[in-house]
């Protein structure tokens, strides 16, 4: 359970011309939230617009309203809004939060904004943009002038876009959360005060924070002049209205052969617990945010990782698939079970619209994917350095980076590249794979080499996502303060220090232009290869919705890689699972014309791969072929 420990009213009211001032648009007292002066129970659900195709925002919001909720909670990812320093991407359709909030208003729902600056949520670096690591002297989530200056610019830009949509100005935005679960991270009071003052100067609506229910976490996350929420949601404290800021009803998913997909729909004990929590809250007129109502997708390479037990475990592309609306936005059995419970507590349940009918998903016959080019033939920019440097120093946030050294003198022994793998280093000599050093494992494999003069040593580093969470007192390295990816500094083989490197950047935002297939055969152990295939769809019928072309894409014959459809990065695949298919929104497809699937297979061994679109999500765990040998 996550509780609000902060509710701060900063209403911007005109000077009244009558004796008794009108009630504030939205506020609170010792026991209740107040909507225009009357008690208001927030029945909310978490839905992050940047995890949903913008074409589908309205349909998802309509489905949320039919659940019986009155408010949508939405996290905002700074690294999507400002992917490069000073380059605001808020007008990009996927980031146009103004449109999302406006659609919610048209559908009769309020919105609570959760803009961070840190949000967590299994996102790369918890939603912080990678370029913060390039600012000299900056320390995230602390009373640090460079970080606070950058945050103020971010908050100010958000307020410029969304200020007019606050309820104090006739809109439907009722509250703003600052930071997230800070009590689990630190206890820097000056930082929390600075954030509060900053946000209060930009937003008119109440501000709040959310932390775990443990008393110590609440105390360390508390900010002066914010009421401390020191009891669970059913408690008797009168320090302000109760809000369970994250009433969890599903779990995020991680990659790996031991990771498991958890479907709440299939667990009677979980369902009973969800119903009990709903009853406990709503029967006492307390507020809550169902997390997640709709998880959506970490498209592209936007997912982060969890560093625990001295290993890096990446989050999957599918986020909270077991939530009330599945990844394709269809209602689940759990949705209907919880909807029936919510309706019991609504004064006018008959006014809640019926849930939308679930549209069918599309089956796509096998699409043959042929090899087109080695990764080396698709890199146009090469830099040279005496020693390798992190990708951030080269203004690269995500993807792959390839370091190449021409051996001058023979060298023998174990390879040591930097202080630790960040995150997965695949080692090649003369284009042939020699081993993998992967931080997914507590004890990554050691790679021993025997190099002779003239050999080409190639180190391909895959950024599997910056850590999204860190808990103080865990005894683990705080990677929130160390987000760097790639290799930096010395590379040795045995006692030999290798100097002189070519660096090729492969950010994987878009696939390269591929002209013709490779002839011959694909050799095991070769450098990564781009595969491509095309398929054609019939024209869209007048009565048909784009979402009826939604499908789950499976790559057969591949081991690990990245998938694009018509140039859009869907995300990663890994044979180890448990996620074995990627969600493809029909809005990305081109009915009546050719569609292109591109795959970067990081461990090619097949001459052809097969892509298949299925109507059901595929979950399966398989052994990792690159696991260290015991």
Coordinates of C-alpha atoms in Angstrom, one line a residue:
X1 CA 0.0 0.0 0.0
X2 CA 1.3 3.5 -0.9
X3 CA -0.1 6.4 1.1
X4 CA -0.3 10.1 0.5
X5 CA 1.7 11.9 3.1
X6 CA 1.3 15.3 1.5
X7 CA -1.7 17.3 0.6
X8 CA -0.9 21.0 0.2
X9 CA -3.5 23.5 -0.8
X10 CA -2.2 26.4 -2.9
X11 CA -5.4 27.7 -4.4
X12 CA -5.2 30.8 -6.6
X13 CA -8.4 32.6 -5.8
X14 CA -9.6 36.0 -7.0
X15 CA -10.4 38.5 -4.3
X16 CA -14.1 38.0 -3.5
X17 CA -16.6 40.8 -3.7
X18 CA -19.0 39.2 -1.2
X19 CA -18.7 38.4 2.5
X20 CA -18.5 34.6 2.3
X21 CA -15.9 33.4 -0.2
X22 CA -17.0 30.7 -2.7
X23 CA -15.6 27.2 -2.1
X24 CA -12.3 26.4 -3.7
X25 CA -12.5 24.3 -6.9
X26 CA -10.6 21.5 -5.2
X27 CA -9.1 21.2 -1.8
X28 CA -9.3 19.2 1.4
X29 CA -10.0 19.3 5.2
X30 CA -9.0 17.0 8.0
X31 CA -11.0 14.1 6.7
X32 CA -12.1 14.7 3.1
X33 CA -11.1 15.9 -0.3
X34 CA -13.5 18.7 -1.3
X35 CA -14.8 19.3 -4.8
X36 CA -16.3 22.7 -4.9
X37 CA -16.8 22.5 -1.2
X38 CA -18.4 19.1 -1.0
X39 CA -16.8 15.8 0.1
X40 CA -15.3 14.0 -2.9
X41 CA -13.9 10.4 -2.9
X42 CA -11.2 9.9 -5.5
X43 CA -11.7 6.6 -7.2
X44 CA -8.7 6.6 -9.5
X45 CA -6.8 4.4 -11.9
X46 CA -3.2 4.7 -13.2
X47 CA -2.9 5.1 -16.9
X48 CA 0.3 6.6 -18.4
X49 CA -0.3 8.2 -21.8
X50 CA 3.3 7.7 -22.9
X51 CA 2.9 3.9 -22.6
X52 CA -0.2 4.0 -24.9
X53 CA -0.4 4.7 -28.6
X54 CA -1.9 8.2 -28.8
X55 CA -4.5 7.0 -31.4
X56 CA -5.9 4.9 -28.6
X57 CA -6.1 7.4 -25.8
X58 CA -9.8 8.0 -26.0
X59 CA -10.7 4.3 -26.2
X60 CA -8.6 3.6 -23.1
X61 CA -10.1 6.5 -21.2
X62 CA -13.7 5.4 -22.2
X63 CA -12.9 1.9 -20.8
X64 CA -11.5 3.5 -17.6
X65 CA -14.7 5.5 -17.1
X66 CA -16.8 2.4 -17.5
X67 CA -15.0 0.8 -14.6
X68 CA -16.7 3.4 -12.4
X69 CA -13.7 5.6 -11.6
X70 CA -13.7 9.4 -11.6
X71 CA -10.0 10.2 -11.9
X72 CA -7.0 9.1 -13.9
X73 CA -3.6 9.2 -12.4
X74 CA -0.8 9.7 -15.0
X75 CA 2.9 9.6 -14.7
X76 CA 5.0 11.8 -16.9
X77 CA 8.4 10.7 -18.1
X78 CA 10.9 13.6 -18.3
X79 CA 13.2 11.6 -20.6
X80 CA 10.5 11.4 -23.2
X81 CA 9.4 15.0 -22.9
X82 CA 13.0 16.3 -23.2
X83 CA 15.1 13.4 -24.7
X84 CA 18.0 15.8 -25.4
X85 CA 18.9 18.8 -23.3
X86 CA 16.8 21.9 -24.3
X87 CA 14.9 20.0 -26.9
X88 CA 11.3 19.8 -25.8
X89 CA 9.2 17.1 -27.4
X90 CA 5.9 17.9 -25.8
X91 CA 4.3 18.5 -29.2
X92 CA 5.1 15.1 -30.4
X93 CA 1.8 13.2 -30.5
X94 CA 2.9 10.5 -28.1
X95 CA 3.9 13.3 -25.6
X96 CA 1.0 15.7 -26.1
X97 CA -0.3 15.6 -22.5
X98 CA -2.6 18.5 -23.2
X99 CA -4.6 16.3 -25.6
X100 CA -4.7 13.4 -23.1
X101 CA -6.0 15.6 -20.2
X102 CA -8.5 17.3 -22.6
X103 CA -9.9 13.9 -23.8
X104 CA -10.3 12.9 -20.1
X105 CA -12.2 16.1 -19.5
X106 CA -14.5 15.5 -22.5
X107 CA -15.2 12.0 -21.1
X108 CA -16.0 13.5 -17.6
X109 CA -12.9 12.4 -15.7
X110 CA -10.5 14.3 -13.5
X111 CA -6.7 13.9 -13.8
X112 CA -3.9 13.7 -11.2
X113 CA -0.5 14.4 -12.7
X114 CA 2.6 12.6 -11.5
X115 CA 5.6 14.4 -13.2
X116 CA 8.4 13.4 -10.9
X117 CA 11.1 14.6 -11.6
X118 CA 11.8 11.0 -10.6
X119 CA 8.8 8.6 -11.2
X120 CA 10.3 5.1 -11.1
X121 CA 7.7 2.9 -12.9
X122 CA 10.2 0.5 -14.5
X123 CA 11.4 3.3 -16.8
X124 CA 15.0 4.0 -17.9
X125 CA 16.6 5.8 -14.9
X126 CA 13.1 6.2 -13.3
X127 CA 12.1 8.7 -16.1
X128 CA 15.2 11.0 -15.7
X129 CA 16.8 12.0 -19.0
X130 CA 20.2 10.5 -19.6
X131 CA 21.8 13.9 -20.4
X132 CA 21.6 14.9 -16.7
X133 CA 24.7 12.7 -16.3
X134 CA 26.6 15.0 -18.6
X135 CA 26.1 18.1 -16.4
X136 CA 29.1 18.8 -14.3
X137 CA 28.5 18.5 -10.6
X138 CA 24.9 17.2 -10.9
X139 CA 23.5 14.8 -8.4
X140 CA 20.0 13.6 -8.9
X141 CA 17.2 13.6 -6.3
X142 CA 19.1 15.9 -4.0
X143 CA 19.5 19.5 -2.9
X144 CA 21.9 20.1 -5.8
X145 CA 21.8 23.4 -7.8
X146 CA 22.4 21.9 -11.3
X147 CA 19.7 19.2 -10.7
X148 CA 17.2 21.7 -9.2
X149 CA 17.8 24.2 -12.1
X150 CA 17.2 21.5 -14.7
X151 CA 14.1 20.3 -12.8
X152 CA 12.7 23.8 -12.6
X153 CA 13.0 24.2 -16.4
X154 CA 11.2 20.9 -16.8
X155 CA 8.4 21.8 -14.4
X156 CA 8.0 25.2 -15.9
X157 CA 7.6 23.8 -19.4
X158 CA 5.0 21.3 -18.1
X159 CA 3.1 24.1 -16.3
X160 CA 3.1 26.2 -19.5
X161 CA 1.5 23.4 -21.4
X162 CA -0.9 22.2 -18.7
X163 CA -1.5 25.2 -16.4
X164 CA -4.8 26.2 -18.2
X165 CA -6.1 22.7 -17.6
X166 CA -6.0 23.0 -13.8
X167 CA -9.4 22.9 -12.1
X168 CA -8.7 26.4 -10.7
X169 CA -8.9 27.6 -14.3
X170 CA -11.8 25.6 -15.5
X171 CA -10.0 22.4 -16.3
X172 CA -10.0 18.9 -14.8
X173 CA -6.5 18.6 -13.4
X174 CA -7.0 18.4 -9.6
X175 CA -3.7 17.5 -8.0
X176 CA 0.0 17.2 -8.8
X177 CA 2.4 14.7 -7.1
X178 CA 6.0 15.7 -6.7
X179 CA 8.8 13.1 -6.6
X180 CA 7.9 9.4 -5.9
X181 CA 8.6 7.2 -2.9
X182 CA 11.4 9.4 -1.8
X183 CA 11.4 7.9 1.7
X184 CA 12.7 4.7 0.1
X185 CA 15.6 6.6 -1.4
X186 CA 16.9 9.4 0.9
X187 CA 16.1 11.9 3.6
X188 CA 17.2 15.2 2.1
X189 CA 14.8 17.7 3.7
X190 CA 16.2 20.7 1.7
X191 CA 15.6 18.9 -1.6
X192 CA 12.0 18.1 -0.7
X193 CA 11.4 21.7 0.4
X194 CA 12.9 23.0 -2.8
X195 CA 10.7 20.8 -4.9
X196 CA 7.6 21.8 -3.0
X197 CA 8.3 25.5 -3.3
X198 CA 9.2 25.1 -7.0
X199 CA 6.0 23.3 -7.8
X200 CA 3.8 25.6 -5.6
X201 CA 5.1 28.5 -7.6
X202 CA 4.0 26.9 -10.9
X203 CA 0.8 25.0 -10.1
X204 CA -2.4 26.2 -8.4
X205 CA -3.8 22.9 -7.4
X206 CA -2.9 20.8 -4.2
X207 CA 0.4 19.0 -4.2
X208 CA 1.2 15.7 -2.6
X209 CA 3.7 12.9 -2.4
X210 CA 3.4 9.1 -2.1
X211 CA 5.5 6.7 -0.1
X212 CA 5.3 3.1 1.1
X213 CA 3.2 2.6 4.3
X214 CA 6.2 1.9 6.5
X215 CA 6.4 4.7 9.1
X216 CA 10.1 5.3 8.5
X217 CA 9.6 5.6 4.8
X218 CA 6.7 8.1 5.4
X219 CA 8.9 10.1 7.8
X220 CA 11.8 10.3 5.4
X221 CA 9.6 11.2 2.5
X222 CA 7.8 13.9 4.5
X223 CA 8.1 17.6 3.6
X224 CA 7.5 20.4 6.2
X225 CA 4.0 21.9 6.1
X226 CA 2.6 18.7 4.5
X227 CA 0.4 16.5 6.8
X228 CA 2.1 13.2 7.6
X229 CA -0.1 10.2 6.8
X230 CA 0.9 7.8 9.5
X231 CA -1.8 5.2 9.4
X232 CA -3.1 2.7 6.8
X233 CA -6.1 3.6 4.7
X234 CA -8.6 2.2 7.2
X235 CA -7.0 4.0 10.2
X236 CA -8.7 6.7 12.3
X237 CA -6.1 9.5 11.9
X238 CA -7.6 12.9 11.2
X239 CA -4.5 14.4 9.7
X240 CA -6.1 14.8 6.3
X241 CA -8.0 12.7 3.7
X242 CA -6.8 9.1 3.1
X243 CA -5.4 8.3 -0.3
X244 CA -3.8 5.0 -1.2
X245 CA -1.5 6.5 -3.9
X246 CA -0.8 3.1 -5.4
X247 CA -3.3 0.4 -4.7
X248 CA -1.4 -2.4 -6.5
X249 CA -3.6 -4.8 -8.5
X250 CA -0.9 -6.2 -10.8
X251 CA 2.9 -6.6 -11.0
X252 CA 5.6 -5.4 -13.4
X253 CA 7.4 -8.0 -15.5
X254 CA 11.1 -8.7 -15.7
X255 CA 13.2 -10.6 -18.3
X256 CA 15.0 -13.8 -17.5
X257 CA 14.6 -17.6 -17.5
X258 CA 13.5 -17.6 -13.8
X259 CA 11.1 -14.6 -14.1
X260 CA 7.4 -15.4 -14.1
X261 CA 4.3 -13.8 -15.6
X262 CA 1.8 -13.1 -12.9
X263 CA -1.8 -13.0 -14.1
X264 CA -4.1 -11.8 -11.3
X265 CA -7.1 -13.1 -13.2
X266 CA -6.1 -16.6 -12.4
X267 CA -5.4 -16.3 -8.7
X268 CA -8.5 -16.5 -6.4
X269 CA -6.5 -15.4 -3.4
X270 CA -5.3 -12.3 -5.1
X271 CA -8.7 -11.4 -6.4
X272 CA -10.1 -11.8 -2.9
X273 CA -7.4 -9.5 -1.6
X274 CA -8.2 -6.9 -4.2
X275 CA -11.9 -7.0 -3.4
X276 CA -11.1 -6.7 0.3
X277 CA -8.9 -3.6 -0.2
X278 CA -11.5 -2.0 -2.4
X279 CA -14.2 -2.6 0.3
X280 CA -11.9 -1.4 3.1
X281 CA -11.3 1.9 1.2
X282 CA -14.6 2.7 -0.4
X283 CA -16.8 1.7 2.5
X284 CA -14.9 4.2 4.7
X285 CA -15.2 6.9 1.9
X286 CA -11.4 6.8 1.5
X287 CA -9.7 7.5 -1.8
X288 CA -7.4 5.3 -3.9
X289 CA -5.5 4.9 -7.2
X290 CA -5.7 1.4 -8.8
X291 CA -2.2 0.7 -10.0
X292 CA -2.2 -0.2 -12.8
X293 CA -5.6 0.2 -14.3
X294 CA -3.9 -0.1 -17.7
X295 CA -0.1 -0.9 -17.8
X296 CA 0.5 -0.4 -21.4
X297 CA 3.9 -0.8 -23.1
X298 CA 7.5 0.3 -22.6
X299 CA 7.9 0.8 -26.3
X300 CA 11.4 0.9 -27.8
X301 CA 14.2 0.8 -25.3
X302 CA 12.4 2.9 -22.7
X303 CA 12.3 0.3 -20.0
X304 CA 14.8 0.5 -17.2
X305 CA 16.3 -2.2 -15.0
X306 CA 16.5 -3.3 -11.4
X307 CA 19.9 -3.6 -9.8
X308 CA 19.6 -6.1 -7.0
X309 CA 21.9 -8.8 -5.6
X310 CA 24.7 -7.3 -7.6
X311 CA 23.0 -8.1 -10.9
X312 CA 21.1 -6.1 -13.4
X313 CA 17.6 -7.4 -14.2
X314 CA 15.9 -5.6 -17.1
X315 CA 12.2 -4.8 -17.0
X316 CA 10.2 -6.2 -19.9
X317 CA 8.5 -4.2 -22.7
X318 CA 5.1 -5.3 -21.4
X319 CA 4.2 -3.3 -18.2
X320 CA 1.7 -4.7 -15.7
X321 CA 0.1 -6.9 -18.3
X322 CA -2.1 -8.4 -15.6
X323 CA -3.9 -5.1 -15.0
X324 CA -7.6 -4.5 -15.5
X325 CA -7.1 -3.5 -19.2
X326 CA -4.6 -5.7 -20.8
X327 CA -1.7 -4.5 -23.0
X328 CA -3.9 -4.3 -26.0
X329 CA -6.5 -2.3 -24.0
X330 CA -9.1 -5.1 -23.8
X331 CA -11.1 -5.5 -20.6
X332 CA -10.1 -8.6 -18.5
X333 CA -12.1 -10.8 -16.2
X334 CA -10.5 -8.9 -13.3
X335 CA -11.8 -5.7 -14.7
X336 CA -15.4 -6.9 -14.6
X337 CA -15.0 -8.4 -11.1
X338 CA -13.6 -5.1 -9.6
X339 CA -16.1 -3.0 -11.6
X340 CA -19.0 -4.9 -9.9
X341 CA -17.4 -4.1 -6.5
X342 CA -16.8 -0.4 -7.3
X343 CA -20.4 0.1 -8.5
X344 CA -21.7 -0.9 -5.0
X345 CA -20.3 2.3 -3.5
X346 CA -21.4 4.8 -6.2
X347 CA -24.5 6.9 -5.5
X348 CA -25.6 6.7 -9.1
X349 CA -24.2 3.5 -10.4
X350 CA -26.8 3.4 -13.2
X351 CA -25.1 6.5 -14.8
X352 CA -21.8 4.6 -15.3
X353 CA -21.6 3.6 -19.0
X354 CA -21.3 0.0 -20.1
X355 CA -17.7 -1.2 -20.8
X356 CA -16.7 -1.1 -24.5
X357 CA -17.0 -4.4 -26.4
X358 CA -13.6 -6.1 -26.8
X359 CA -12.6 -6.0 -30.5
X360 CA -10.9 -9.1 -31.9
X361 CA -7.2 -9.1 -32.5
X362 CA -5.6 -9.9 -35.8
X363 CA -3.9 -13.1 -36.8
X364 CA -0.9 -12.6 -39.1
X365 CA 0.4 -15.5 -41.1
X366 CA 4.1 -16.3 -41.1
X367 CA 6.3 -13.6 -42.5
X368 CA 9.7 -14.8 -43.7
X369 CA 12.6 -12.5 -42.5
X370 CA 15.8 -12.7 -44.5
X371 CA 19.3 -11.4 -43.5
X372 CA 20.1 -8.1 -45.1
X373 CA 23.2 -6.6 -43.4
X374 CA 25.7 -6.9 -40.7
X375 CA 25.6 -4.3 -38.0
X376 CA 29.0 -3.0 -39.2
X377 CA 27.6 -2.1 -42.5
X378 CA 24.9 0.1 -41.1
X379 CA 26.9 2.4 -38.9
X380 CA 27.8 5.7 -40.5
X381 CA 29.5 7.6 -37.7
X382 CA 32.8 6.4 -36.1
X383 CA 34.8 8.2 -33.4
X384 CA 38.3 7.5 -32.3
X385 CA 39.6 7.6 -28.7
X386 CA 42.7 6.4 -26.9
X387 CA 40.4 4.6 -24.4
X388 CA 36.8 3.7 -24.6
X389 CA 34.3 6.2 -23.1
X390 CA 30.7 5.8 -21.9
X391 CA 28.0 6.3 -24.4
X392 CA 26.6 9.3 -22.4
X393 CA 29.9 11.1 -23.1
X394 CA 29.1 10.7 -26.8
X395 CA 25.5 12.1 -26.4
X396 CA 23.9 8.7 -26.7
X397 CA 21.2 7.6 -24.4
X398 CA 20.1 4.2 -25.4
X399 CA 20.9 1.2 -27.7
X400 CA 24.2 -0.4 -28.5
X401 CA 27.8 0.8 -28.7
X402 CA 30.7 -1.0 -30.4
X403 CA 34.3 -0.5 -29.4
X404 CA 37.0 -1.8 -31.9
X405 CA 40.7 -2.2 -31.3
X406 CA 43.4 -3.2 -33.8
X407 CA 45.9 -5.4 -31.9
X408 CA 49.5 -4.2 -32.2
X409 CA 51.2 -6.7 -30.1
X410 CA 50.2 -10.2 -29.0
X411 CA 48.2 -10.4 -25.8
X412 CA 46.9 -13.3 -23.8
X413 CA 44.7 -13.7 -20.7
X414 CA 41.4 -12.7 -19.2
X415 CA 39.6 -9.7 -20.7
X416 CA 38.8 -6.8 -18.2
X417 CA 36.7 -4.0 -19.6
X418 CA 36.1 -1.1 -17.2
X419 CA 35.0 -1.6 -13.6
X420 CA 32.0 -3.8 -14.4
X421 CA 29.8 -4.9 -17.3
X422 CA 27.3 -2.1 -18.2
X423 CA 25.3 -4.1 -19.0
X424 CA 26.1 -6.9 -21.5
X425 CA 29.4 -7.1 -23.4
X426 CA 29.6 -9.5 -26.3
X427 CA 33.2 -10.1 -27.3
X428 CA 34.4 -10.7 -30.9
X429 CA 37.8 -11.3 -32.4
X430 CA 37.9 -10.7 -36.2
X431 CA 34.1 -10.7 -36.3
X432 CA 33.8 -14.1 -34.5
X433 CA 32.0 -14.3 -31.2
X434 CA 34.2 -15.4 -28.2
X435 CA 32.0 -14.9 -25.2
X436 CA 29.6 -12.8 -23.2
X437 CA 30.1 -10.8 -20.0
X438 CA 26.6 -10.2 -18.7
X439 CA 25.7 -8.2 -15.6
X440 CA 22.4 -10.2 -15.6
X441 CA 24.4 -12.7 -13.5
X442 CA 25.9 -12.1 -10.1
X443 CA 29.1 -13.9 -11.4
X444 CA 29.4 -12.9 -15.1
X445 CA 31.4 -15.3 -17.3
X446 CA 35.1 -14.6 -17.7
X447 CA 36.3 -14.4 -21.3
X448 CA 39.9 -15.5 -22.0
X449 CA 41.6 -14.3 -25.2
X450 CA 44.7 -15.1 -27.2
X451 CA 45.3 -12.1 -29.5
X452 CA 47.9 -11.7 -32.1
X453 CA 49.1 -8.6 -33.9
X454 CA 46.7 -7.6 -36.6
X455 CA 43.6 -9.1 -34.9
X456 CA 40.5 -6.9 -34.5
X457 CA 39.0 -7.0 -31.0
X458 CA 35.4 -5.9 -30.9
X459 CA 33.3 -5.3 -27.8
X460 CA 29.6 -4.8 -28.4
X461 CA 27.8 -3.3 -25.4
X462 CA 24.1 -3.5 -24.9
X463 CA 22.5 -0.9 -22.7
X464 CA 19.7 -3.0 -21.0
X465 CA 18.3 0.1 -19.2
X466 CA 19.4 2.3 -16.4
X467 CA 18.2 1.4 -12.9
X468 CA 14.7 2.6 -12.1
X469 CA 14.7 1.9 -8.4
X470 CA 17.2 2.0 -5.5
X471 CA 16.3 1.5 -1.8
X472 CA 18.5 2.9 0.9
X473 CA 20.0 0.5 3.4
X474 CA 19.9 -2.3 0.8
X475 CA 23.6 -2.7 0.9
X476 CA 23.7 -2.4 -2.9
X477 CA 25.4 0.1 -5.1
X478 CA 23.3 3.2 -5.7
X479 CA 23.1 3.2 -9.5
X480 CA 20.8 6.2 -9.5
X481 CA 24.0 8.1 -9.0
X482 CA 25.9 6.0 -11.5
X483 CA 23.8 5.6 -14.7
X484 CA 26.6 5.3 -17.2
X485 CA 26.5 2.7 -19.9
X486 CA 29.2 1.2 -22.2
X487 CA 32.9 1.1 -21.3
X488 CA 35.0 3.8 -19.8
X489 CA 38.8 3.8 -19.3
X490 CA 41.2 0.9 -19.5
X491 CA 40.7 -2.4 -21.3
X492 CA 43.2 -5.1 -20.6
X493 CA 43.9 -8.6 -21.8
X494 CA 46.0 -10.3 -19.2
X495 CA 48.7 -7.7 -18.4
X496 CA 48.4 -5.9 -21.7
X497 CA 46.7 -2.5 -21.8
X498 CA 45.0 -1.8 -25.1
X499 CA 45.1 1.7 -26.5
X500 CA 43.5 3.1 -29.6
X501 CA 39.8 2.5 -30.2
X502 CA 37.2 3.1 -32.9
X503 CA 33.8 3.7 -31.4
X504 CA 30.6 3.1 -33.4
X505 CA 27.3 4.3 -32.0
X506 CA 24.1 2.3 -32.6
X507 CA 21.2 4.1 -30.8
X508 CA 18.6 1.9 -32.4
X509 CA 16.0 4.6 -32.7
X510 CA 15.2 3.7 -36.3
X511 CA 16.3 0.7 -38.5
X512 CA 18.7 1.4 -41.3
X513 CA 17.8 1.4 -44.9
X514 CA 18.3 -2.1 -46.1
X515 CA 18.7 -2.7 -49.9
X516 CA 19.2 -6.3 -50.6
X517 CA 19.5 -9.6 -48.8
X518 CA 22.9 -11.2 -47.9
X519 CA 23.9 -14.0 -50.1
X520 CA 25.4 -17.3 -48.8
X521 CA 24.7 -18.4 -45.3
X522 CA 24.7 -17.0 -41.8
X523 CA 27.5 -18.3 -39.6
X524 CA 27.1 -18.9 -35.9
X525 CA 29.1 -16.5 -33.9
X526 CA 29.0 -13.7 -36.4
X527 CA 28.3 -10.1 -35.5
X528 CA 24.6 -9.0 -35.2
X529 CA 22.6 -9.0 -38.4
X530 CA 19.6 -7.1 -39.5
X531 CA 16.7 -9.2 -40.9
X532 CA 13.7 -7.8 -42.8
X533 CA 10.5 -9.1 -44.3
X534 CA 7.3 -7.5 -45.7
X535 CA 3.6 -8.4 -45.6
X536 CA 0.5 -6.8 -47.1
X537 CA -2.8 -6.2 -45.4
X538 CA -6.3 -5.7 -47.0
X539 CA -7.7 -2.2 -46.9
X540 CA -9.6 -1.2 -43.8
X541 CA -13.3 -1.6 -44.1
X542 CA -15.5 1.5 -43.4
X543 CA -16.9 0.0 -40.2
X544 CA -13.5 -1.3 -39.0
X545 CA -11.3 0.2 -36.3
X546 CA -7.5 0.3 -36.5
X547 CA -7.4 -1.6 -33.2
X548 CA -8.9 -4.6 -34.9
X549 CA -5.5 -5.0 -36.5
X550 CA -3.8 -5.2 -33.1
X551 CA -1.7 -8.3 -32.8
X552 CA 1.1 -9.9 -30.7
X553 CA 4.2 -10.4 -32.8
X554 CA 6.4 -13.4 -32.1
X555 CA 9.9 -13.9 -33.6
X556 CA 10.7 -17.5 -34.2
X557 CA 14.3 -18.6 -34.7
X558 CA 15.8 -15.6 -32.9
X559 CA 17.6 -15.5 -29.6
X560 CA 17.8 -11.9 -28.5
X561 CA 17.3 -8.7 -30.4
X562 CA 15.2 -5.6 -31.2
X563 CA 12.1 -5.4 -33.5
X564 CA 10.7 -2.5 -35.6
X565 CA 7.4 -2.4 -37.5
X566 CA 7.3 0.2 -40.3
X567 CA 10.2 2.0 -38.6
X568 CA 8.6 2.1 -35.1
X569 CA 10.7 0.4 -32.4
X570 CA 8.4 -2.1 -30.6
X571 CA 11.0 -3.2 -28.1
X572 CA 13.3 -6.2 -27.2
X573 CA 12.8 -9.9 -27.4
X574 CA 14.8 -12.6 -25.6
X575 CA 14.2 -16.3 -26.0
X576 CA 14.5 -16.7 -22.2
X577 CA 11.2 -15.0 -21.8
X578 CA 8.8 -14.9 -20.1
X579 CA 7.6 -12.4 -22.7
X580 CA 7.7 -14.2 -26.0
X581 CA 5.7 -11.7 -28.1
X582 CA 5.5 -8.0 -28.6
X583 CA 2.3 -5.9 -28.7
X584 CA 1.7 -4.3 -32.2
X585 CA -0.9 -1.6 -32.2
X586 CA -2.9 -1.7 -35.4
X587 CA -2.5 2.0 -35.7
X588 CA 1.2 1.4 -36.7
X589 CA 0.1 -0.7 -39.7
X590 CA -0.7 0.3 -43.2
X591 CA -3.9 -1.4 -44.5
X592 CA -4.0 -1.9 -48.2
X593 CA -0.2 -1.6 -48.7
X594 CA 3.1 -3.2 -47.7
X595 CA 4.3 -3.3 -44.1
X596 CA 7.9 -3.9 -43.1
X597 CA 9.2 -5.9 -40.1
X598 CA 12.9 -5.3 -39.3
X599 CA 14.8 -7.3 -36.7
X600 CA 18.3 -6.8 -35.3
X601 CA 19.3 -10.3 -34.1
X602 CA 22.1 -10.0 -31.7
X603 CA 23.0 -13.7 -31.8
X604 CA 22.4 -14.8 -35.4
X605 CA 22.5 -18.5 -36.2
X606 CA 19.6 -19.0 -38.7
X607 CA 19.5 -18.0 -42.3
X608 CA 15.9 -17.0 -41.9
X609 CA 13.6 -15.9 -39.0
X610 CA 9.9 -16.0 -39.0
X611 CA 7.5 -13.3 -37.6
X612 CA 4.0 -14.3 -36.7
X613 CA 1.1 -12.2 -35.5
X614 CA -1.1 -14.0 -32.9
X615 CA -4.3 -13.2 -31.1
X616 CA -3.1 -14.3 -27.7
X617 CA -0.1 -13.2 -25.8
X618 CA 2.6 -15.9 -25.6
X619 CA 4.4 -16.5 -22.2
X620 CA 7.1 -19.1 -21.9
X621 CA 10.5 -19.4 -20.1
X622 CA 13.5 -21.0 -21.7
X623 CA 17.1 -21.5 -20.7
X624 CA 19.5 -18.6 -21.5
X625 CA 21.9 -20.0 -24.0
X626 CA 24.5 -17.5 -22.8
X627 CA 24.3 -18.3 -19.1
X628 CA 27.7 -18.7 -17.4
X629 CA 28.8 -22.3 -17.2
X630 CA 29.1 -23.6 -13.6

